């Protein structure tokens, strides 16, 4: 018989923490739930911060996962502006910055990740920004507008989404990328080239294969990015989007095994009894690929929130999901499913438009040696994404010839 | 404001009051109605807010967009009255709307 009366403490009130608290109540958890968040606002969606919210198309209320009243009604003790400073898995207690101690029977670490900073001079100038939190987004929005210039350091998804939103707000944008192409770590070359030309056609300037030497300022106000080759890129603000580091301090204190993140199993359990970890802070099994890895995405956070809540409440474990991800830039919807870990060839279905001002619709399928889909990258191609995600999970082989032929329906490409 | 009833696959009904301008998906999620996952938060990117619109309400909920139609084409258990609830905007016209939820969103 599963006990659902114990005390649960959740450290971190982001997308993962907020979701697991709500799911525990949906699944019938009876005991006290305490949700600790170090931000001043209740759990909210982060993806719109670089997209709809930045462009002024979504407000704070629509970003909230639940209305504030939900937490009291559901018997969830939500504590905002609250920092957990230490945790002890033997004593089963979490200590807060205020000195207060909170006992638990089960602990869920949903501590997320922190924006990586560049180890160079000038990083603390006013106007050198990152984008993780609503407060970060407020600062970025205040720096954008007609006549302003934004320097984006790092051509990853956050940087590109912010660049597209900044253009919509009338700002000039320069993207500075260390690698020879943007999205180098997270997308194939075809997609990188496509995004770069699409952005460039809409007024974004790119400087690739460029090191950043320092942020320079006038007084304490940022004024430009100094490149390794000596050039100064003058701008009103810099957005640094160079990845994130998982927050694993508390997990280490408790003796949880950690690799790139807190190592967990398919029930989101760490190596320490009664301690779970979910979301961006974890290194998780990827059962479709037979490896462990880190995923930073909302679907990952939600899947693990379900795994932890199901395990605690004695429900069957949810079926493993294919990892997936999306990004919105201009009128482009990018949807990616899977990871090209064992891919040996890429099959194009359609192609990027020759003129980057023309509408785009194409997909790139990454296949292994037996023609199983390992990953699909789809631009404005929802059927390709949905079908790719399905055959990823079902491990059905596909016909590369049929895949490449857009006159054949996606329903007929499985072998 | 509109009153919307969500009926889970198990038959359990949830009646919620929702503000105009929200989507039917948001009305469910913000009221912690089980059975709507809405992984992407309303970006029409995931097809995990699938609902069956009660036949009487199908005309009032409007037509499916092209993106929505393609996503639904590959969702589990699709029927002619299937919709992605993030694409149905709430207005006074939808006061009394009834939608049913599929067994699973994944």
mmCIF file of C-alpha atoms in Angstrom, chain A residues 85-262:
data_model
loop_
_atom_site.group_PDB
_atom_site.id
_atom_site.type_symbol
_atom_site.label_atom_id
_atom_site.label_comp_id
_atom_site.label_asym_id
_atom_site.label_seq_id
_atom_site.Cartn_x
_atom_site.Cartn_y
_atom_site.Cartn_z
ATOM 1 C CA UNK A 85 20.622 26.982 1.273
ATOM 2 C CA UNK A 86 21.289 23.425 2.399
ATOM 3 C CA UNK A 87 19.667 20.020 2.571
ATOM 4 C CA UNK A 88 20.367 16.893 4.594
ATOM 5 C CA UNK A 89 19.054 13.558 3.371
ATOM 6 C CA UNK A 90 19.744 11.739 6.674
ATOM 7 C CA UNK A 91 18.070 14.298 8.917
ATOM 8 C CA UNK A 92 15.498 14.856 6.138
ATOM 9 C CA UNK A 93 15.526 18.594 6.480
ATOM 10 C CA UNK A 94 15.966 21.578 4.163
ATOM 11 C CA UNK A 95 17.407 24.803 5.565
ATOM 12 C CA UNK A 96 16.329 28.185 4.220
ATOM 13 C CA UNK A 97 18.325 31.388 3.959
ATOM 14 C CA UNK A 98 16.124 32.759 6.756
ATOM 15 C CA UNK A 99 17.443 30.063 9.108
ATOM 16 C CA UNK A 100 14.141 28.195 9.127
ATOM 17 C CA UNK A 101 14.307 24.421 8.731
ATOM 18 C CA UNK A 102 11.642 22.387 6.921
ATOM 19 C CA UNK A 103 11.371 18.652 7.462
ATOM 20 C CA UNK A 104 10.387 16.301 4.642
ATOM 21 C CA UNK A 105 9.622 12.679 3.945
ATOM 22 C CA UNK A 106 10.291 13.091 0.212
ATOM 23 C CA UNK A 107 12.326 15.805 -1.455
ATOM 24 C CA UNK A 108 12.039 16.836 -5.106
ATOM 25 C CA UNK A 109 14.911 18.886 -6.515
ATOM 26 C CA UNK A 110 13.660 21.099 -9.338
ATOM 27 C CA UNK A 111 16.509 23.557 -9.074
ATOM 28 C CA UNK A 112 16.885 24.245 -12.790
ATOM 29 C CA UNK A 113 19.903 25.716 -14.485
ATOM 30 C CA UNK A 114 21.617 29.091 -14.410
ATOM 31 C CA UNK A 115 22.614 31.088 -17.464
ATOM 32 C CA UNK A 116 26.309 30.585 -18.148
ATOM 33 C CA UNK A 117 28.403 33.724 -17.930
ATOM 34 C CA UNK A 118 31.442 34.491 -20.035
ATOM 35 C CA UNK A 119 34.664 34.686 -17.989
ATOM 36 C CA UNK A 120 35.678 38.022 -19.493
ATOM 37 C CA UNK A 121 35.949 41.618 -18.362
ATOM 38 C CA UNK A 122 32.864 43.791 -18.208
ATOM 39 C CA UNK A 123 30.301 41.054 -17.507
ATOM 40 C CA UNK A 124 28.788 43.047 -14.665
ATOM 41 C CA UNK A 125 28.221 46.251 -16.632
ATOM 42 C CA UNK A 126 24.616 47.476 -16.732
ATOM 43 C CA UNK A 127 23.160 46.276 -20.016
ATOM 44 C CA UNK A 128 24.971 42.920 -20.147
ATOM 45 C CA UNK A 129 21.989 40.597 -19.873
ATOM 46 C CA UNK A 130 21.027 36.966 -19.877
ATOM 47 C CA UNK A 131 17.573 35.465 -20.393
ATOM 48 C CA UNK A 132 16.314 32.842 -17.953
ATOM 49 C CA UNK A 133 13.809 34.601 -15.721
ATOM 50 C CA UNK A 134 10.938 37.054 -16.005
ATOM 51 C CA UNK A 135 13.175 39.680 -14.381
ATOM 52 C CA UNK A 136 15.825 39.062 -17.070
ATOM 53 C CA UNK A 137 13.148 39.454 -19.732
ATOM 54 C CA UNK A 138 11.939 42.758 -18.233
ATOM 55 C CA UNK A 139 15.485 44.109 -18.402
ATOM 56 C CA UNK A 140 15.891 42.957 -22.007
ATOM 57 C CA UNK A 141 12.562 44.420 -23.095
ATOM 58 C CA UNK A 142 13.471 47.771 -21.547
ATOM 59 C CA UNK A 143 16.627 47.821 -23.675
ATOM 60 C CA UNK A 144 14.832 47.169 -26.983
ATOM 61 C CA UNK A 145 12.990 49.453 -29.365
ATOM 62 C CA UNK A 146 13.438 51.465 -32.569
ATOM 63 C CA UNK A 147 16.899 52.988 -32.832
ATOM 64 C CA UNK A 148 18.424 50.613 -30.273
ATOM 65 C CA UNK A 149 21.060 48.006 -31.082
ATOM 66 C CA UNK A 150 21.208 44.614 -29.396
ATOM 67 C CA UNK A 151 24.371 42.526 -29.510
ATOM 68 C CA UNK A 152 23.538 38.844 -29.083
ATOM 69 C CA UNK A 153 26.519 36.815 -27.912
ATOM 70 C CA UNK A 154 25.892 33.173 -28.837
ATOM 71 C CA UNK A 155 23.869 32.005 -31.815
ATOM 72 C CA UNK A 156 21.729 29.435 -29.994
ATOM 73 C CA UNK A 157 17.943 29.214 -29.790
ATOM 74 C CA UNK A 158 17.501 31.778 -27.011
ATOM 75 C CA UNK A 159 19.691 34.271 -28.844
ATOM 76 C CA UNK A 160 17.952 33.733 -32.193
ATOM 77 C CA UNK A 161 14.455 33.927 -30.730
ATOM 78 C CA UNK A 162 15.387 37.152 -28.959
ATOM 79 C CA UNK A 163 16.916 38.450 -32.206
ATOM 80 C CA UNK A 164 13.671 37.811 -34.093
ATOM 81 C CA UNK A 165 11.623 39.502 -31.357
ATOM 82 C CA UNK A 166 14.045 42.436 -31.227
ATOM 83 C CA UNK A 167 13.643 42.951 -34.982
ATOM 84 C CA UNK A 168 9.862 42.906 -34.533
ATOM 85 C CA UNK A 169 10.323 45.702 -31.967
ATOM 86 C CA UNK A 170 12.364 47.722 -34.449
ATOM 87 C CA UNK A 171 15.827 47.220 -32.913
ATOM 88 C CA UNK A 172 19.031 46.508 -34.836
ATOM 89 C CA UNK A 173 20.593 43.143 -34.005
ATOM 90 C CA UNK A 174 24.127 41.778 -34.326
ATOM 91 C CA UNK A 175 24.669 38.103 -33.496
ATOM 92 C CA UNK A 176 28.211 37.143 -32.502
ATOM 93 C CA UNK A 177 28.974 33.413 -32.655
ATOM 94 C CA UNK A 178 32.179 31.648 -31.609
ATOM 95 C CA UNK A 179 31.708 28.686 -33.972
ATOM 96 C CA UNK A 180 31.803 28.839 -37.767
ATOM 97 C CA UNK A 181 28.004 28.507 -37.884
ATOM 98 C CA UNK A 182 25.104 29.353 -35.582
ATOM 99 C CA UNK A 183 23.235 26.540 -33.749
ATOM 100 C CA UNK A 184 26.437 24.492 -34.128
ATOM 101 C CA UNK A 185 25.801 22.295 -31.081
ATOM 102 C CA UNK A 186 22.054 21.823 -31.491
ATOM 103 C CA UNK A 187 21.167 21.573 -35.179
ATOM 104 C CA UNK A 188 22.519 20.180 -38.444
ATOM 105 C CA UNK A 189 24.347 22.347 -40.965
ATOM 106 C CA UNK A 190 21.372 22.666 -43.353
ATOM 107 C CA UNK A 191 19.204 24.087 -40.577
ATOM 108 C CA UNK A 192 21.975 26.401 -39.353
ATOM 109 C CA UNK A 193 22.479 27.850 -42.835
ATOM 110 C CA UNK A 194 18.745 28.232 -43.335
ATOM 111 C CA UNK A 195 18.206 30.110 -40.056
ATOM 112 C CA UNK A 196 21.168 32.364 -40.684
ATOM 113 C CA UNK A 197 19.992 33.385 -44.155
ATOM 114 C CA UNK A 198 16.382 33.783 -42.938
ATOM 115 C CA UNK A 199 17.504 36.120 -40.135
ATOM 116 C CA UNK A 200 19.958 37.958 -42.381
ATOM 117 C CA UNK A 201 17.203 38.626 -44.935
ATOM 118 C CA UNK A 202 15.232 40.216 -42.088
ATOM 119 C CA UNK A 203 17.999 42.544 -41.067
ATOM 120 C CA UNK A 204 20.081 40.612 -38.518
ATOM 121 C CA UNK A 205 23.860 40.904 -38.909
ATOM 122 C CA UNK A 206 26.010 37.839 -38.157
ATOM 123 C CA UNK A 207 29.644 37.667 -37.121
ATOM 124 C CA UNK A 208 30.658 33.996 -36.945
ATOM 125 C CA UNK A 209 33.914 32.367 -35.873
ATOM 126 C CA UNK A 210 34.488 35.349 -33.629
ATOM 127 C CA UNK A 211 35.852 35.323 -30.096
ATOM 128 C CA UNK A 212 34.603 37.849 -27.569
ATOM 129 C CA UNK A 213 37.376 39.593 -25.638
ATOM 130 C CA UNK A 214 35.468 41.918 -23.312
ATOM 131 C CA UNK A 215 32.331 43.922 -22.696
ATOM 132 C CA UNK A 216 33.227 47.580 -22.738
ATOM 133 C CA UNK A 217 31.366 50.424 -21.107
ATOM 134 C CA UNK A 218 31.103 54.089 -20.428
ATOM 135 C CA UNK A 219 31.108 54.325 -16.658
ATOM 136 C CA UNK A 220 29.133 51.317 -15.488
ATOM 137 C CA UNK A 221 26.916 51.240 -18.611
ATOM 138 C CA UNK A 222 27.661 48.690 -21.354
ATOM 139 C CA UNK A 223 28.538 50.292 -24.702
ATOM 140 C CA UNK A 224 29.970 47.567 -26.921
ATOM 141 C CA UNK A 225 31.455 44.111 -27.405
ATOM 142 C CA UNK A 226 35.208 43.952 -28.070
ATOM 143 C CA UNK A 227 36.032 41.041 -30.350
ATOM 144 C CA UNK A 228 39.256 39.025 -30.223
ATOM 145 C CA UNK A 229 40.311 40.553 -33.564
ATOM 146 C CA UNK A 230 40.119 44.013 -32.007
ATOM 147 C CA UNK A 231 36.851 45.175 -33.549
ATOM 148 C CA UNK A 232 34.359 46.969 -31.287
ATOM 149 C CA UNK A 233 30.668 46.187 -31.909
ATOM 150 C CA UNK A 234 28.820 49.163 -30.457
ATOM 151 C CA UNK A 235 25.419 48.336 -28.957
ATOM 152 C CA UNK A 236 22.948 49.497 -26.317
ATOM 153 C CA UNK A 237 22.685 46.088 -24.659
ATOM 154 C CA UNK A 238 24.256 42.651 -24.918
ATOM 155 C CA UNK A 239 22.306 39.434 -24.516
ATOM 156 C CA UNK A 240 24.577 36.555 -23.530
ATOM 157 C CA UNK A 241 23.068 33.253 -24.615
ATOM 158 C CA UNK A 242 25.865 30.714 -24.269
ATOM 159 C CA UNK A 243 24.078 27.874 -22.515
ATOM 160 C CA UNK A 244 23.199 27.065 -18.932
ATOM 161 C CA UNK A 245 24.773 25.162 -16.049
ATOM 162 C CA UNK A 246 22.596 22.875 -13.925
ATOM 163 C CA UNK A 247 22.122 23.906 -10.286
ATOM 164 C CA UNK A 248 23.351 20.784 -8.490
ATOM 165 C CA UNK A 249 24.777 22.224 -5.243
ATOM 166 C CA UNK A 250 22.051 20.830 -2.964
ATOM 167 C CA UNK A 251 22.166 17.431 -4.675
ATOM 168 C CA UNK A 252 25.927 17.211 -4.135
ATOM 169 C CA UNK A 253 25.536 18.199 -0.476
ATOM 170 C CA UNK A 254 23.181 15.283 0.026
ATOM 171 C CA UNK A 255 25.499 12.862 -1.739
ATOM 172 C CA UNK A 256 23.355 12.362 -4.856
ATOM 173 C CA UNK A 257 25.411 10.946 -7.730
ATOM 174 C CA UNK A 258 25.993 13.731 -10.270
ATOM 175 C CA UNK A 259 27.472 13.775 -13.740
ATOM 176 C CA UNK A 260 26.626 16.667 -16.038
ATOM 177 C CA UNK A 261 23.511 16.989 -13.876
ATOM 178 C CA UNK A 262 21.830 15.113 -11.017
#
